[in-house]
Amino acid sequence: MSQGWKITVIVLAAAGVVSTPLIWLLDSPDAGQLAGASVQAAVGIAALVWALFQHPGNRTDDTAVRTGHAQASRGGRAVSGIGRPQGRGSGSAKAEKTGNATAGGDGSNAVSGIDYT
């Protein structure tokens, strides 16, 4: 489940737990309204617990093995392995036996392995 859907389910569950049962219970409920309020609150709490225990959908495990030579020049950028801009991704990243990295020129960047920039 993605983070957006998880937040949506949590907000809707919280609204379900609080909204109608609160209104019914403040207006001297009869037995049917009290039972309905209890069922609605229980369903909302169950949805909330379910959403909290869902694993994130965007988890990625990256592995780069025996990466090659990365070379950049004249302000270019080269990555031989795994590139995760701004550290995106929630899984593990592993690079083994990385090769050489060479950068030449102003502002150039070469990475052999994992790049989080």
Coordinates of N, CA, C and O in Angstrom, one line a residue:
M1 N 0.8 -1.2 0.0 CA 0.0 0.0 0.0 C 0.9 1.2 0.0 O 1.8 1.3 0.8
S2 N 0.6 2.2 -0.9 CA 1.4 3.4 -1.0 C 1.1 4.3 0.2 O 0.1 4.1 0.9
Q3 N 2.1 5.2 0.5 CA 1.9 6.1 1.6 C 0.7 6.9 1.5 O 0.0 7.2 2.5
G4 N 0.4 7.4 0.3 CA -0.8 8.2 0.1 C -2.1 7.5 0.5 O -3.0 8.0 1.1
W5 N -2.2 6.2 0.0 CA -3.4 5.4 0.3 C -3.5 5.1 1.8 O -4.6 5.1 2.4
K6 N -2.3 4.9 2.4 CA -2.3 4.6 3.9 C -2.8 5.8 4.7 O -3.6 5.6 5.6
I7 N -2.4 7.0 4.3 CA -2.8 8.2 5.0 C -4.3 8.4 4.8 O -5.1 8.8 5.7
T8 N -4.8 8.1 3.5 CA -6.2 8.3 3.2 C -7.1 7.4 4.1 O -8.1 7.8 4.7
V9 N -6.7 6.1 4.2 CA -7.4 5.1 5.0 C -7.4 5.5 6.5 O -8.4 5.4 7.1
I10 N -6.3 6.0 6.9 CA -6.2 6.4 8.3 C -7.1 7.6 8.6 O -7.8 7.6 9.6
V11 N -7.1 8.6 7.8 CA -8.0 9.8 7.9 C -9.4 9.4 7.9 O -10.3 9.8 8.7
L12 N -9.8 8.5 6.9 CA -11.2 8.1 6.8 C -11.6 7.3 8.0 O -12.8 7.4 8.5
A13 N -10.7 6.4 8.5 CA -11.1 5.6 9.6 C -11.3 6.4 10.9 O -12.2 6.2 11.6
A14 N -10.4 7.4 11.0 CA -10.5 8.3 12.2 C -11.8 9.1 12.1 O -12.5 9.3 13.1
A15 N -12.2 9.5 10.9 CA -13.4 10.3 10.7 C -14.6 9.4 11.0 O -15.6 9.8 11.7
G16 N -14.6 8.1 10.6 CA -15.6 7.2 10.9 C -15.8 6.8 12.3 O -16.9 6.6 12.8
V17 N -14.7 6.8 13.0 CA -14.7 6.5 14.5 C -15.3 7.6 15.2 O -16.1 7.4 16.2
V18 N -15.1 8.9 14.8 CA -15.5 10.0 15.6 C -16.8 10.6 15.1 O -17.6 11.0 16.0
S19 N -17.1 10.7 13.9 CA -18.2 11.5 13.3 C -19.6 11.0 13.8 O -20.2 11.6 14.7
T20 N -20.2 10.1 13.1 CA -21.6 9.7 13.4 C -21.8 9.1 14.8 O -22.8 9.5 15.4
P21 N -20.9 8.2 15.3 CA -21.2 7.8 16.7 C -21.2 8.9 17.7 O -22.0 8.9 18.6
L22 N -20.4 9.9 17.5 CA -20.4 11.0 18.4 C -21.7 11.8 18.4 O -22.3 12.1 19.4
I23 N -22.2 12.0 17.1 CA -23.5 12.7 17.0 C -24.6 11.9 17.6 O -25.5 12.5 18.3
W24 N -24.6 10.6 17.3 CA -25.7 9.8 17.9 C -25.6 9.7 19.4 O -26.7 9.8 20.1
L25 N -24.4 9.6 19.9 CA -24.3 9.4 21.4 C -24.6 10.7 22.1 O -25.0 10.7 23.3
L26 N -24.5 11.9 21.5 CA -24.8 13.1 22.2 C -26.3 13.5 22.2 O -26.7 14.4 22.8
D27 N -27.1 12.7 21.4 CA -28.5 13.0 21.2 C -29.4 11.9 21.9 O -30.3 11.5 21.3
S28 N -29.0 11.4 23.1 CA -29.8 10.4 23.8 C -30.2 9.3 22.9 O -31.3 9.1 22.5
P29 N -29.2 8.4 22.5 CA -29.5 7.4 21.6 C -30.4 6.3 22.1 O -30.4 6.0 23.3
D30 N -31.2 5.7 21.2 CA -31.9 4.5 21.6 C -31.0 3.3 21.4 O -29.8 3.4 21.0
A31 N -31.5 2.1 21.6 CA -30.7 0.9 21.5 C -30.1 0.6 20.1 O -29.0 0.3 19.9
G32 N -30.9 0.9 19.1 CA -30.5 0.7 17.7 C -29.4 1.7 17.3 O -28.4 1.3 16.7
Q33 N -29.5 3.0 17.7 CA -28.4 3.9 17.5 C -27.2 3.6 18.2 O -26.1 3.8 17.7
L34 N -27.3 3.1 19.4 CA -26.1 2.8 20.2 C -25.4 1.6 19.6 O -24.2 1.6 19.5
A35 N -26.2 0.6 19.1 CA -25.6 -0.5 18.4 C -24.9 -0.1 17.1 O -23.8 -0.5 16.8
G36 N -25.6 0.8 16.4 CA -25.0 1.3 15.1 C -23.7 2.1 15.3 O -22.7 1.9 14.6
A37 N -23.7 2.9 16.4 CA -22.5 3.6 16.7 C -21.4 2.7 17.1 O -20.2 3.0 16.7
S38 N -21.7 1.7 17.8 CA -20.6 0.7 18.3 C -20.1 0.0 17.1 O -18.8 -0.2 17.0
V39 N -20.9 -0.4 16.1 CA -20.5 -1.2 14.9 C -19.6 -0.2 14.1 O -18.5 -0.6 13.6
Q40 N -20.1 1.0 13.9 CA -19.3 2.0 13.0 C -18.0 2.3 13.7 O -17.0 2.3 13.0
A41 N -17.9 2.4 14.9 CA -16.6 2.7 15.6 C -15.7 1.5 15.5 O -14.5 1.7 15.2
A42 N -16.2 0.3 15.6 CA -15.4 -0.9 15.5 C -14.8 -1.1 14.1 O -13.7 -1.4 14.0
V43 N -15.7 -0.8 13.1 CA -15.2 -0.9 11.7 C -14.1 0.1 11.5 O -13.1 -0.1 10.8
G44 N -14.3 1.3 12.0 CA -13.3 2.4 11.8 C -12.0 2.1 12.5 O -10.9 2.3 11.9
I45 N -12.1 1.5 13.7 CA -10.8 1.1 14.4 C -10.1 0.0 13.7 O -8.9 -0.1 13.5
A46 N -10.9 -1.0 13.1 CA -10.3 -2.1 12.4 C -9.6 -1.6 11.1 O -8.5 -2.1 10.8
A47 N -10.2 -0.7 10.4 CA -9.6 -0.1 9.2 C -8.3 0.6 9.6 O -7.3 0.6 8.9
L48 N -8.3 1.3 10.7 CA -7.2 2.1 11.2 C -6.0 1.1 11.5 O -4.9 1.3 11.0
V49 N -6.3 0.1 12.2 CA -5.3 -0.9 12.6 C -4.7 -1.6 11.3 O -3.5 -1.8 11.2
W50 N -5.6 -2.0 10.4 CA -5.2 -2.6 9.1 C -4.3 -1.7 8.4 O -3.2 -2.2 7.9
A51 N -4.6 -0.4 8.2 CA -3.8 0.5 7.5 C -2.4 0.7 8.1 O -1.4 0.8 7.4
L52 N -2.4 0.7 9.4 CA -1.1 0.9 10.1 C -0.1 -0.2 9.9 O 1.1 -0.1 10.0
F53 N -0.6 -1.5 9.7 CA 0.2 -2.6 9.6 C 0.5 -3.0 8.2 O 1.2 -4.0 7.9
Q54 N 0.1 -2.2 7.2 CA 0.5 -2.5 5.8 C 1.9 -2.1 5.5 O 2.4 -1.0 6.0
H55 N 2.6 -2.9 4.7 CA 4.0 -2.5 4.3 C 3.9 -1.5 3.2 O 3.1 -1.5 2.4
P56 N 4.9 -0.6 3.2 CA 5.0 0.4 2.1 C 5.1 -0.3 0.7 O 5.8 -1.3 0.6
G57 N 4.5 0.3 -0.2 CA 4.5 -0.3 -1.6 C 5.7 0.1 -2.4 O 6.0 -0.5 -3.4
N58 N 6.4 1.1 -2.0 CA 7.6 1.6 -2.8 C 8.9 1.1 -2.3 O 9.9 1.6 -2.6
R59 N 8.9 0.0 -1.6 CA 10.2 -0.6 -1.1 C 10.9 -1.3 -2.2 O 10.4 -2.1 -2.9
T60 N 12.2 -0.9 -2.4 CA 13.0 -1.5 -3.5 C 14.3 -1.9 -2.9 O 14.9 -1.2 -2.1
D61 N 14.7 -3.1 -3.2 CA 16.0 -3.6 -2.8 C 16.9 -3.6 -4.1 O 16.6 -4.3 -5.1
D62 N 18.0 -2.8 -4.1 CA 18.9 -2.7 -5.2 C 20.2 -3.4 -5.0 O 20.8 -3.2 -3.9
T63 N 20.7 -4.1 -5.9 CA 22.0 -4.7 -5.8 C 22.8 -4.5 -7.1 O 22.3 -4.8 -8.2
A64 N 24.0 -4.1 -7.0 CA 24.9 -3.9 -8.2 C 26.1 -4.8 -7.9 O 26.8 -4.6 -6.8
V65 N 26.5 -5.7 -8.7 CA 27.6 -6.6 -8.5 C 28.6 -6.4 -9.6 O 28.2 -6.3 -10.8
R66 N 29.9 -6.3 -9.3 CA 31.0 -6.1 -10.2 C 30.7 -5.0 -11.2 O 30.8 -5.2 -12.4
T67 N 30.4 -3.9 -10.7 CA 30.2 -2.7 -11.6 C 31.4 -2.3 -12.3 O 32.5 -2.5 -11.9
G68 N 31.1 -1.7 -13.5 CA 32.2 -1.3 -14.4 C 32.8 0.0 -14.0 O 32.5 0.6 -13.0
H69 N 33.6 0.5 -14.9 CA 34.3 1.8 -14.8 C 33.4 2.9 -15.1 O 32.7 2.9 -16.1
A70 N 33.3 3.9 -14.2 CA 32.5 5.1 -14.4 C 33.4 6.3 -14.7 O 34.4 6.5 -14.0
Q71 N 33.1 7.0 -15.7 CA 34.0 8.1 -16.1 C 33.1 9.3 -16.6 O 32.2 9.1 -17.3
A72 N 33.4 10.5 -16.0 CA 32.7 11.7 -16.4 C 33.7 12.8 -16.7 O 34.7 12.9 -16.0
S73 N 33.4 13.7 -17.6 CA 34.2 14.8 -17.9 C 33.4 16.0 -18.4 O 32.3 15.8 -18.9
R74 N 34.0 17.2 -18.3 CA 33.4 18.4 -18.7 C 32.0 18.6 -18.1 O 31.0 18.9 -18.8
G75 N 31.9 18.4 -16.8 CA 30.6 18.7 -16.1 C 29.6 17.6 -16.3 O 28.5 17.7 -15.8
G76 N 29.9 16.4 -16.9 CA 29.0 15.3 -17.0 C 28.8 14.5 -15.8 O 29.4 14.8 -14.7
R77 N 28.0 13.5 -15.8 CA 27.7 12.7 -14.7 C 27.7 11.2 -15.1 O 27.0 10.9 -16.1
A78 N 28.3 10.4 -14.4 CA 28.4 8.9 -14.8 C 28.2 8.1 -13.5 O 28.8 8.4 -12.5
V79 N 27.3 7.1 -13.6 CA 27.1 6.2 -12.4 C 27.1 4.8 -13.0 O 26.4 4.4 -13.9
S80 N 28.0 4.0 -12.4 CA 28.1 2.6 -12.7 C 27.7 1.9 -11.5 O 28.5 1.7 -10.6
G81 N 26.5 1.5 -11.4 CA 25.9 0.8 -10.2 C 24.5 1.3 -10.0 O 23.7 1.1 -10.8
I82 N 24.3 1.9 -8.8 CA 22.9 2.2 -8.4 C 22.8 3.7 -8.2 O 23.6 4.3 -7.5
G83 N 21.8 4.4 -8.8 CA 21.6 5.8 -8.7 C 20.2 6.0 -7.9 O 19.2 5.5 -8.4
R84 N 20.3 6.6 -6.8 CA 19.1 7.0 -6.1 C 19.1 8.5 -5.8 O 19.5 8.9 -4.7
P85 N 18.5 9.3 -6.7 CA 18.5 10.7 -6.5 C 17.8 11.1 -5.2 O 16.7 10.6 -4.9
Q86 N 18.4 12.0 -4.5 CA 17.9 12.4 -3.2 C 17.6 11.3 -2.2 O 16.8 11.4 -1.4
G87 N 18.3 10.2 -2.4 CA 18.1 9.0 -1.5 C 16.8 8.3 -1.6 O 16.3 7.7 -0.7
R88 N 16.1 8.5 -2.7 CA 14.8 7.8 -2.9 C 14.9 6.3 -2.8 O 15.8 5.7 -3.1
G89 N 13.8 5.8 -2.3 CA 13.7 4.3 -2.2 C 13.8 4.0 -0.7 O 14.6 4.6 0.0
S90 N 13.1 3.0 -0.2 CA 13.1 2.7 1.2 C 13.8 1.4 1.4 O 14.0 1.0 2.6
G91 N 14.2 0.6 0.4 CA 14.8 -0.6 0.6 C 16.3 -0.5 0.7 O 16.9 0.6 0.8
S92 N 17.0 -1.6 0.7 CA 18.4 -1.6 0.9 C 19.1 -1.4 -0.5 O 18.5 -1.7 -1.5
A93 N 20.3 -0.9 -0.4 CA 21.1 -0.8 -1.6 C 22.5 -1.4 -1.3 O 23.1 -1.0 -0.3
K94 N 23.0 -2.2 -2.2 CA 24.2 -2.9 -2.0 C 25.0 -2.9 -3.3 O 24.5 -3.3 -4.3
A95 N 26.3 -2.5 -3.2 CA 27.2 -2.6 -4.3 C 28.4 -3.4 -3.9 O 29.0 -3.2 -2.9
E96 N 28.8 -4.3 -4.8 CA 29.9 -5.2 -4.5 C 30.9 -5.1 -5.6 O 30.6 -4.9 -6.8
K97 N 32.2 -5.2 -5.3 CA 33.3 -5.2 -6.2 C 33.2 -4.0 -7.2 O 33.2 -4.3 -8.4
T98 N 33.1 -2.9 -6.7 CA 32.9 -1.7 -7.6 C 34.2 -1.4 -8.3 O 35.3 -1.7 -7.8
G99 N 34.1 -0.9 -9.4 CA 35.3 -0.5 -10.2 C 35.8 0.9 -9.9 O 35.4 1.5 -8.9
N100 N 36.6 1.4 -10.8 CA 37.2 2.7 -10.7 C 36.2 3.8 -11.0 O 35.2 3.5 -11.8
A101 N 36.3 5.0 -10.5 CA 35.5 6.1 -10.8 C 36.5 7.3 -11.2 O 37.4 7.6 -10.4
T102 N 36.3 7.9 -12.3 CA 37.1 9.0 -12.8 C 36.3 10.2 -13.2 O 35.3 10.0 -13.9
A103 N 36.6 11.3 -12.7 CA 35.9 12.6 -13.0 C 36.9 13.6 -13.5 O 38.0 13.7 -12.9
G104 N 36.6 14.3 -14.6 CA 37.5 15.3 -15.1 C 36.7 16.6 -15.4 O 35.7 16.5 -16.0
G105 N 37.3 17.7 -15.1 CA 36.6 18.9 -15.4 C 35.8 19.5 -14.3 O 35.5 18.8 -13.3
D106 N 35.4 20.7 -14.4 CA 34.7 21.4 -13.3 C 33.3 20.9 -13.2 O 32.6 20.8 -14.3
G107 N 32.8 20.5 -12.0 CA 31.4 20.1 -11.8 C 31.1 18.6 -12.3 O 30.0 18.2 -12.2
S108 N 32.1 17.9 -12.7 CA 31.8 16.5 -13.2 C 31.7 15.6 -12.0 O 32.3 15.9 -10.9
N109 N 31.1 14.5 -12.1 CA 30.8 13.6 -11.0 C 30.8 12.2 -11.6 O 30.1 11.9 -12.5
A110 N 31.6 11.3 -11.0 CA 31.6 9.9 -11.4 C 31.5 9.0 -10.1 O 32.2 9.3 -9.2
V111 N 30.6 8.1 -10.2 CA 30.3 7.2 -9.1 C 30.4 5.7 -9.6 O 29.7 5.4 -10.5
S112 N 31.1 4.9 -8.9 CA 31.1 3.5 -9.1 C 30.6 2.9 -7.8 O 31.4 2.7 -6.9
G113 N 29.3 2.5 -7.8 CA 28.7 2.0 -6.6 C 27.3 2.5 -6.4 O 26.5 2.3 -7.2
I114 N 27.1 3.2 -5.3 CA 25.8 3.8 -5.0 C 25.9 5.3 -4.9 O 26.7 5.8 -4.2
D115 N 25.0 6.0 -5.7 CA 25.0 7.4 -5.7 C 23.6 7.9 -5.1 O 22.6 7.7 -5.6
Y116 N 23.7 8.6 -4.0 CA 22.5 9.1 -3.3 C 22.3 10.6 -3.6 O 21.4 11.2 -3.0
T117 N 23.0 11.2 -4.4 CA 22.9 12.7 -4.7 C 21.9 12.9 -5.8 O 21.6 12.1 -6.6

